[in-house]
Tab-separated table of C-alpha atoms and ligand atoms in Angstrom:
chain	number	residue	atom	x	y	z
A	1	MET	CA	87.472	131.727	49.398
A	2	ASN	CA	90.396	130.350	51.451
A	3	LYS	CA	93.614	130.176	49.539
A	4	GLU	CA	95.272	127.077	49.088
A	5	THR	CA	98.587	126.803	51.246
A	6	VAL	CA	101.647	124.964	49.582
A	7	LEU	CA	104.437	123.690	51.786
A	8	ILE	CA	107.905	124.569	50.325
A	9	SER	CA	110.750	122.492	51.882
A	10	GLY	CA	114.015	124.072	51.071
A	11	GLY	CA	112.016	127.082	50.187
A	12	ALA	CA	115.332	129.361	50.888
A	13	GLY	CA	117.272	127.977	48.150
A	14	TYR	CA	117.805	128.921	44.836
A	15	ILE	CA	114.741	127.280	42.904
A	16	GLY	CA	112.663	127.244	46.133
A	17	SER	CA	112.723	130.924	46.642
A	18	HIS	CA	111.921	131.944	42.962
A	19	THR	CA	108.997	129.267	43.238
A	20	ALA	CA	107.666	130.889	46.601
A	21	VAL	CA	107.540	134.224	44.918
A	22	ALA	CA	105.681	132.571	41.825
A	23	LEU	CA	103.135	130.965	43.966
A	24	VAL	CA	102.061	133.892	46.074
A	25	GLU	CA	101.929	135.840	42.680
A	26	ALA	CA	99.581	133.126	41.447
A	27	GLY	CA	97.515	133.416	44.585
A	28	PHE	CA	98.812	130.583	46.870
A	29	ASP	CA	99.748	131.066	50.337
A	30	VAL	CA	103.246	129.588	51.127
A	31	VAL	CA	104.785	127.798	54.382
A	32	ILE	CA	108.804	127.727	53.780
A	33	ILE	CA	110.706	125.577	55.906
A	34	ASP	CA	114.589	125.279	55.372
A	35	ASN	CA	117.498	124.356	57.505
A	36	LEU	CA	119.618	127.071	55.864
A	37	SER	CA	122.508	124.626	55.458
A	38	ASN	CA	123.061	125.782	51.831
A	39	SER	CA	121.143	129.124	51.634
A	40	GLU	CA	120.784	132.340	53.604
A	41	ARG	CA	118.119	133.836	55.735
A	42	GLY	CA	118.341	136.788	53.210
A	43	ALA	CA	116.576	134.919	50.423
A	44	ILE	CA	113.403	134.812	52.547
A	45	ASP	CA	113.885	138.913	53.212
A	46	GLY	CA	114.553	138.722	49.164
A	47	VAL	CA	111.136	136.753	48.610
A	48	GLU	CA	109.196	139.230	51.059
A	49	ARG	CA	110.437	142.480	49.483
A	50	ILE	CA	109.289	141.155	45.928
A	51	LEU	CA	106.181	140.416	47.152
A	52	GLY	CA	105.770	143.438	49.511
A	53	GLN	CA	104.283	140.944	52.284
A	54	LYS	CA	105.524	138.481	54.849
A	55	VAL	CA	105.674	134.763	54.298
A	56	ALA	CA	105.726	131.868	56.859
A	57	PHE	CA	109.134	130.589	57.402
A	58	GLU	CA	110.401	128.099	59.940
A	59	LEU	CA	113.767	127.018	60.580
A	60	VAL	CA	113.174	123.229	60.273
A	61	ASP	CA	115.497	120.333	58.807
A	62	THR	CA	113.316	118.084	57.221
A	63	CYS	CA	115.504	115.000	58.381
A	64	ASP	CA	114.352	115.616	61.751
A	65	LYS	CA	110.934	113.784	61.823
A	66	ASP	CA	109.755	115.186	64.904
A	67	ALA	CA	110.328	118.673	63.905
A	68	LEU	CA	108.563	118.165	60.619
A	69	ARG	CA	105.670	116.513	62.548
A	70	GLY	CA	105.356	119.800	64.103
A	71	VAL	CA	105.087	121.659	60.887
A	72	PHE	CA	102.218	119.387	59.859
A	73	GLU	CA	100.425	119.753	63.026
A	74	ARG	CA	100.568	123.422	63.092
A	75	HIS	CA	99.904	124.096	59.321
A	76	GLN	CA	96.871	123.200	56.952
A	77	PHE	CA	98.189	122.373	53.336
A	78	ASN	CA	97.069	119.857	50.732
A	79	THR	CA	100.584	120.311	48.806
A	80	VAL	CA	104.009	119.902	49.500
A	81	ILE	CA	107.068	120.803	47.291
A	82	HIS	CA	110.166	119.183	48.200
A	83	PHE	CA	113.371	120.985	47.201
A	84	ALA	CA	115.533	120.448	50.419
A	85	ALA	CA	118.285	118.245	49.194
A	86	TYR	CA	122.171	118.406	48.619
A	87	LYS	CA	123.191	118.812	44.927
A	88	ALA	CA	127.015	118.969	44.516
A	89	VAL	CA	127.797	116.224	42.159
A	90	GLY	CA	131.472	116.079	43.013
A	91	GLU	CA	131.047	116.061	46.661
A	92	SER	CA	128.258	113.416	46.518
A	93	MET	CA	131.165	111.169	44.907
A	94	ASP	CA	133.581	111.859	48.111
A	95	GLU	CA	130.832	111.905	50.580
A	96	PRO	CA	128.005	109.327	49.390
A	97	LEU	CA	126.727	108.680	52.712
A	98	LYS	CA	126.065	112.377	53.432
A	99	TYR	CA	123.852	112.549	50.162
A	100	TYR	CA	121.998	109.191	50.873
A	101	GLN	CA	121.260	110.137	54.208
A	102	ASN	CA	120.071	113.668	53.738
A	103	ASN	CA	118.362	113.578	50.468
A	104	LEU	CA	116.339	110.161	50.959
A	105	VAL	CA	115.638	110.754	54.666
A	106	SER	CA	114.382	114.025	54.205
A	107	PHE	CA	112.271	112.923	51.266
A	108	MET	CA	111.062	109.663	53.169
A	109	ASN	CA	110.143	111.925	56.006
A	110	ILE	CA	108.089	114.074	54.039
A	111	VAL	CA	106.273	111.278	52.385
A	112	GLU	CA	105.734	109.678	55.683
A	113	MET	CA	104.191	112.694	57.027
A	114	MET	CA	101.937	113.377	54.245
A	115	HIS	CA	100.661	109.813	54.513
A	116	ASP	CA	100.112	110.105	58.236
A	117	PHE	CA	98.331	113.429	58.009
A	118	ASN	CA	96.421	112.845	54.707
A	119	ARG	CA	97.902	115.362	52.723
A	120	PRO	CA	97.685	114.384	49.123
A	121	ASN	CA	100.051	116.221	46.844
A	122	ILE	CA	103.757	115.963	46.482
A	123	LEU	CA	105.782	117.590	43.756
A	124	PHE	CA	109.264	116.698	43.768
A	125	SER	CA	112.390	118.289	42.199
A	126	SER	CA	114.031	115.635	40.035
A	127	SER	CA	116.620	116.232	37.528
A	128	ALA	CA	117.878	115.327	33.926
A	129	THR	CA	120.792	113.701	35.551
A	130	VAL	CA	118.428	110.602	35.817
A	131	TYR	CA	118.824	110.488	31.902
A	132	GLY	CA	122.760	110.012	31.920
A	133	GLU	CA	124.084	109.688	28.521
A	134	ALA	CA	120.834	109.061	26.533
A	135	ASP	CA	120.529	107.215	23.547
A	136	THR	CA	118.374	109.690	21.617
A	137	LEU	CA	118.066	113.542	21.894
A	138	PRO	CA	116.190	115.476	22.894
A	139	VAL	CA	114.967	113.252	25.672
A	140	THR	CA	111.270	112.507	26.446
A	141	GLU	CA	109.869	111.241	29.703
A	142	GLN	CA	109.887	107.860	28.087
A	143	THR	CA	113.574	108.056	27.303
A	144	PRO	CA	114.902	105.160	29.685
A	145	ARG	CA	116.907	106.449	32.579
A	146	GLN	CA	120.500	105.326	32.555
A	147	PRO	CA	122.246	104.043	35.885
A	148	ALA	CA	123.324	106.942	37.894
A	149	THR	CA	126.842	107.994	37.580
A	150	SER	CA	127.061	109.760	41.055
A	151	PRO	CA	125.442	109.338	44.368
A	152	TYR	CA	123.827	112.682	43.896
A	153	GLY	CA	122.056	111.230	40.941
A	154	ASN	CA	121.219	108.096	42.360
A	155	THR	CA	119.230	109.936	45.196
A	156	LYS	CA	117.164	111.472	42.562
A	157	GLN	CA	116.372	108.171	40.750
A	158	ILE	CA	115.685	106.382	44.047
A	159	ALA	CA	113.537	109.025	45.312
A	160	GLU	CA	111.648	109.079	41.843
A	161	ASP	CA	111.028	105.322	42.612
A	162	ILE	CA	109.963	105.585	46.095
A	163	LEU	CA	107.359	108.058	45.085
A	164	HIS	CA	106.250	106.083	42.251
A	165	ASP	CA	105.760	103.004	44.869
A	166	CYS	CA	104.138	105.274	47.450
A	167	CYS	CA	101.830	106.737	45.031
A	168	ARG	CA	100.875	103.194	43.715
A	169	ALA	CA	100.421	102.005	47.336
A	170	TYR	CA	98.537	104.901	49.153
A	171	ALA	CA	95.326	105.644	47.851
A	172	GLY	CA	95.316	109.405	48.936
A	173	LEU	CA	98.856	110.060	47.563
A	174	TYR	CA	99.481	112.034	44.302
A	175	GLY	CA	103.034	112.844	43.079
A	176	ILE	CA	104.727	114.766	40.263
A	177	ALA	CA	108.404	114.624	39.633
A	178	LEU	CA	109.748	117.525	37.553
A	179	ARG	CA	112.886	116.975	35.870
A	180	TYR	CA	114.988	120.217	35.874
A	181	PHE	CA	117.285	120.611	32.996
A	182	ASN	CA	120.172	123.366	33.807
A	183	PRO	CA	118.457	125.994	35.858
A	184	ILE	CA	120.121	129.645	35.457
A	185	GLY	CA	119.496	133.212	36.032
A	186	ALA	CA	117.783	135.217	38.588
A	187	HIS	CA	114.586	137.166	39.550
A	188	PRO	CA	114.487	140.293	37.540
A	189	SER	CA	114.377	142.415	40.656
A	190	ALA	CA	117.832	141.042	41.339
A	191	LEU	CA	116.507	140.452	44.935
A	192	ILE	CA	116.895	136.694	44.978
A	193	GLY	CA	119.269	134.330	42.816
A	194	GLU	CA	121.575	131.590	43.173
A	195	LEU	CA	124.140	131.830	46.192
A	196	PRO	CA	126.973	129.129	45.679
A	197	ARG	CA	129.127	128.371	48.619
A	198	GLY	CA	132.785	128.206	47.881
A	199	VAL	CA	133.961	127.682	44.185
A	200	PRO	CA	131.124	127.434	42.323
A	201	ASN	CA	130.512	123.663	40.366
A	202	ASN	CA	128.131	125.110	37.984
A	203	LEU	CA	128.853	126.975	34.820
A	204	LEU	CA	126.817	130.099	35.132
A	205	PRO	CA	127.806	131.159	38.836
A	206	PHE	CA	131.560	130.495	37.467
A	207	VAL	CA	130.899	132.714	34.585
A	208	THR	CA	129.523	135.509	37.008
A	209	GLN	CA	132.211	135.323	39.369
A	210	THR	CA	134.853	135.505	36.784
A	211	ALA	CA	132.917	138.705	35.269
A	212	ALA	CA	133.092	140.076	38.740
A	213	GLY	CA	136.796	139.414	39.116
A	214	ILE	CA	136.602	136.946	41.827
A	215	ARG	CA	137.850	134.248	39.660
A	216	GLU	CA	140.602	134.667	37.455
A	217	CYS	CA	139.799	132.609	34.342
A	218	LEU	CA	136.780	130.292	33.493
A	219	SER	CA	137.903	126.648	32.524
A	220	VAL	CA	136.066	125.415	29.510
A	221	PHE	CA	135.769	121.705	30.243
A	222	GLY	CA	136.738	120.181	26.857
A	223	ASP	CA	136.274	121.228	23.338
A	224	ASP	CA	136.683	117.830	21.460
A	225	TYR	CA	133.112	116.605	21.985
A	226	ASP	CA	131.034	115.583	18.831
A	227	THR	CA	128.938	118.539	19.078
A	228	PRO	CA	128.918	121.475	16.769
A	229	ASP	CA	131.704	123.773	18.403
A	230	GLY	CA	133.065	120.684	20.341
A	231	THR	CA	131.818	122.063	23.894
A	232	CYS	CA	129.026	120.419	25.663
A	233	LEU	CA	125.236	121.045	24.991
A	234	ARG	CA	122.789	121.887	27.785
A	235	ASP	CA	119.343	122.985	28.142
A	236	TYR	CA	119.516	126.059	30.219
A	237	ILE	CA	116.174	126.758	31.862
A	238	ASP	CA	115.398	130.426	33.400
A	239	VAL	CA	114.838	129.799	37.137
A	240	VAL	CA	111.690	132.193	36.821
A	241	ASP	CA	110.231	130.013	34.067
A	242	LEU	CA	111.117	126.774	36.127
A	243	ALA	CA	109.342	128.239	39.167
A	244	LYS	CA	106.136	128.837	36.972
A	245	ALA	CA	106.304	125.282	35.792
A	246	HIS	CA	105.998	124.478	39.660
A	247	VAL	CA	102.715	126.582	39.702
A	248	ALA	CA	101.621	124.953	36.708
A	249	ALA	CA	101.936	121.389	38.402
A	250	VAL	CA	100.541	122.427	41.615
A	251	ARG	CA	97.493	123.770	39.858
A	252	ARG	CA	97.102	120.432	37.948
A	253	MET	CA	97.402	118.850	41.522
A	254	THR	CA	95.165	121.220	43.265
A	255	ALA	CA	92.345	120.864	40.719
A	256	GLY	CA	92.546	117.093	40.814
A	257	LYS	CA	93.148	117.047	37.091
A	258	MET	CA	96.078	114.371	37.103
A	259	ALA	CA	95.596	111.422	34.759
A	260	GLU	CA	98.021	109.094	36.559
A	261	LYS	CA	98.659	109.118	40.385
A	262	TYR	CA	102.224	109.490	39.642
A	263	GLU	CA	103.349	111.814	36.644
A	264	ILE	CA	106.745	113.028	35.265
A	265	PHE	CA	107.480	116.177	33.316
A	266	ASN	CA	110.616	117.425	31.829
A	267	VAL	CA	111.131	121.174	32.426
A	268	GLY	CA	113.606	122.853	30.140
A	269	THR	CA	113.692	124.967	26.830
A	270	GLY	CA	113.807	122.354	24.358
A	271	ARG	CA	116.903	124.154	22.990
A	272	PRO	CA	120.557	122.756	23.183
A	273	VAL	CA	123.224	125.577	23.954
A	274	SER	CA	126.857	125.090	24.119
A	275	VAL	CA	129.287	126.286	26.667
A	276	LEU	CA	130.867	128.706	23.893
A	277	GLU	CA	127.680	129.726	22.829
A	278	LEU	CA	126.554	130.442	26.403
A	279	ILE	CA	129.858	132.512	26.988
A	280	SER	CA	129.572	134.688	24.024
A	281	ARG	CA	126.127	135.658	24.665
A	282	PHE	CA	127.029	136.416	28.294
A	283	GLU	CA	129.626	138.678	26.701
A	284	ALA	CA	127.551	140.405	24.253
A	285	VAL	CA	124.469	141.038	26.360
A	286	ASN	CA	126.405	142.141	29.347
A	287	ASP	CA	129.252	144.148	27.197
A	288	ILE	CA	131.964	142.074	29.213
A	289	LYS	CA	134.912	140.241	28.285
A	290	LEU	CA	135.399	136.874	29.707
A	291	PRO	CA	138.761	135.321	30.318
A	292	TYR	CA	138.456	131.632	29.625
A	293	LYS	CA	140.615	128.740	28.622
A	294	ILE	CA	139.992	125.367	27.142
A	295	VAL	CA	141.064	122.643	29.497
A	296	ALA	CA	140.507	118.838	29.893
A	297	ARG	CA	137.024	117.138	29.916
A	298	ARG	CA	135.463	116.961	33.358
A	299	PRO	CA	134.796	113.287	34.050
A	300	GLY	CA	131.150	112.459	34.233
A	301	ASP	CA	130.003	115.121	31.796
A	302	VAL	CA	127.987	113.789	29.053
A	303	PRO	CA	128.298	115.280	25.748
A	304	ALA	CA	124.823	116.498	25.185
A	305	VAL	CA	121.225	116.525	26.847
A	306	TRP	CA	118.095	118.681	26.140
A	307	ALA	CA	114.320	118.415	26.612
A	308	ASP	CA	111.730	117.539	24.593
A	309	THR	CA	109.254	119.609	26.580
A	310	SER	CA	106.079	118.737	24.566
A	311	LEU	CA	104.439	117.060	27.468
A	312	ALA	CA	104.681	119.906	30.035
A	313	ASN	CA	103.789	122.414	27.071
A	314	GLU	CA	100.482	120.312	26.433
A	315	VAL	CA	99.524	118.973	29.723
A	316	LEU	CA	100.709	121.577	31.980
A	317	GLY	CA	100.092	124.258	29.581
A	318	TRP	CA	103.555	125.628	30.567
A	319	LYS	CA	106.276	126.794	28.313
A	320	ALA	CA	109.789	128.498	28.964
A	321	GLU	CA	109.345	132.134	27.724
A	322	ARG	CA	112.225	134.195	28.871
A	323	SER	CA	115.066	134.306	26.284
A	324	LEU	CA	118.456	133.233	27.013
A	325	ASP	CA	119.866	136.764	26.625
A	326	ASP	CA	117.374	138.216	29.249
A	327	THR	CA	118.310	135.359	31.668
A	328	LEU	CA	121.841	135.943	31.178
A	329	ARG	CA	121.454	139.787	31.887
A	330	SER	CA	119.465	138.767	35.106
A	331	ALA	CA	122.119	136.367	36.127
A	332	TRP	CA	124.810	139.167	35.533
A	333	ALA	CA	122.438	141.758	37.602
A	334	TRP	CA	122.130	139.364	40.448
A	335	GLU	CA	126.000	138.939	40.785
A	336	LYS	CA	126.532	142.511	40.669
A	337	HIS	CA	123.611	143.024	43.585
A	338	ILE	CA	125.364	140.620	45.937
A	339	ARG	CA	128.833	141.979	45.352
A	340	HIS	CA	127.527	145.644	45.698
A	341	MET	CA	128.779	146.731	42.195
A	342	SER	CA	126.865	149.278	40.532
B	1	UFG	N1	131.183	123.876	32.559
B	1	UFG	C1	132.590	124.371	32.125
B	1	UFG	N2	133.227	125.124	32.967
B	1	UFG	C2	132.746	125.238	34.412
B	1	UFG	C3	131.591	124.368	34.861
B	1	UFG	C4	130.913	123.934	33.841
B	1	UFG	O1	132.767	124.303	31.007
B	1	UFG	O2	133.673	125.812	35.375
B	1	UFG	C5	130.638	122.967	31.533
B	1	UFG	C6	130.237	121.445	31.802
B	1	UFG	O3	131.125	120.772	31.570
B	1	UFG	C7	129.178	121.339	31.328
B	1	UFG	C8	128.371	122.798	31.228
B	1	UFG	O4	129.064	123.752	31.560
B	1	UFG	O5	129.257	121.165	29.752
B	1	UFG	C9	127.259	122.766	32.469
B	1	UFG	O6	127.756	122.258	33.542
B	1	UFG	P1	127.151	122.598	34.762
B	1	UFG	O7	128.073	121.991	35.645
B	1	UFG	O8	126.590	123.863	35.108
B	1	UFG	O9	125.864	121.528	34.710
B	1	UFG	P2	125.813	120.015	34.578
B	1	UFG	O10	125.139	119.872	33.137
B	1	UFG	O11	127.085	119.338	34.957
B	1	UFG	O12	124.806	119.690	35.828
B	1	UFG	C10	123.768	119.560	35.987
B	1	UFG	C11	123.033	119.875	37.117
B	1	UFG	C12	123.203	118.733	38.058
B	1	UFG	C13	122.957	117.554	37.485
B	1	UFG	C14	123.858	117.473	36.302
B	1	UFG	C15	123.600	116.218	35.248
B	1	UFG	O13	123.593	121.096	37.977
B	1	UFG	O14	122.389	119.021	39.551
B	1	UFG	O15	123.277	118.512	35.452
B	1	UFG	O16	122.742	116.240	34.270
B	1	UFG	F1	123.120	116.765	38.180
């Protein structure tokens, strides 16, 4: 039997590379496209080393419609996972057009090509950012979205809406949006992981770079929130677990099991963890003392958000499995690998 092929845009990126591994391990073929604007060719090497086989990779910018058309002409696949996007919240405030251009044009090009070439299934990388400061916690997929607080977040909301409209309008198109909570950690091999450029915006890369001595001190943004220890609560999802959620969603699509033409799933652990708790677990499992100081709140941060994952658990048959401790070990192993530390 021929294997199903999945096109992965942004497959050299953090979540894309882990998903490529998970898909091949689950018996799919993959074609990866990426413009390497925020990722490295080395990620593809890492994927190939883990799998012990080559994967198809093409240097393609999904904003370049002609180049993208070529990919659709050259390769047969029924399913696309669209990861390719910019993701820095702060940068999106300073350069909104860059975000709207890149994130929306690339997304619409993908959908247009799928429509033109009759390719049915698209899986879209959405984000918990669409919930904003939710009235009730944990958030379910029915929890109303709040107005986006950044152009980045707005691109996720708009792309969700575009996908919903297109699935309604085009008989042959099926869509799933996965709303990721906070992805962290790395593959247990330490051959792929997150590769932030410059000063990291996100907590975990800042933690591991501080542990490696690259950053002097971690700033904890606020300890006066209305939470148990005063620091923000988030739902940190292991990136390998997250990758497996994509496999489950792809299976649902390729098996023709979708109940609606457009479906949404939260992908998290369902467990809120505070910034201080994360720091202390990181210190404990890796036997490292992390220098940190409490500073002012970061504008735009919501006090708490975590997922109700019942829908993904029941409908996708997927559940986060890796413990927070193992995830934090893997994050440190990856940082040591890229810094050539023992
Ligand atoms: N934090 C610190 N110090 C840091 C970095 C982060 O204390 O140096 C805190 C933040 O204040 C927050 C928590 O760590 O409480 C997590 O922050 P991240 O930046 O890692 O993650 P966010 O929850 O802010 O961001 C994530 C995704 C975005 C998404 C956003 C909104 O990374 O893509 O959620 O839901 F837009």
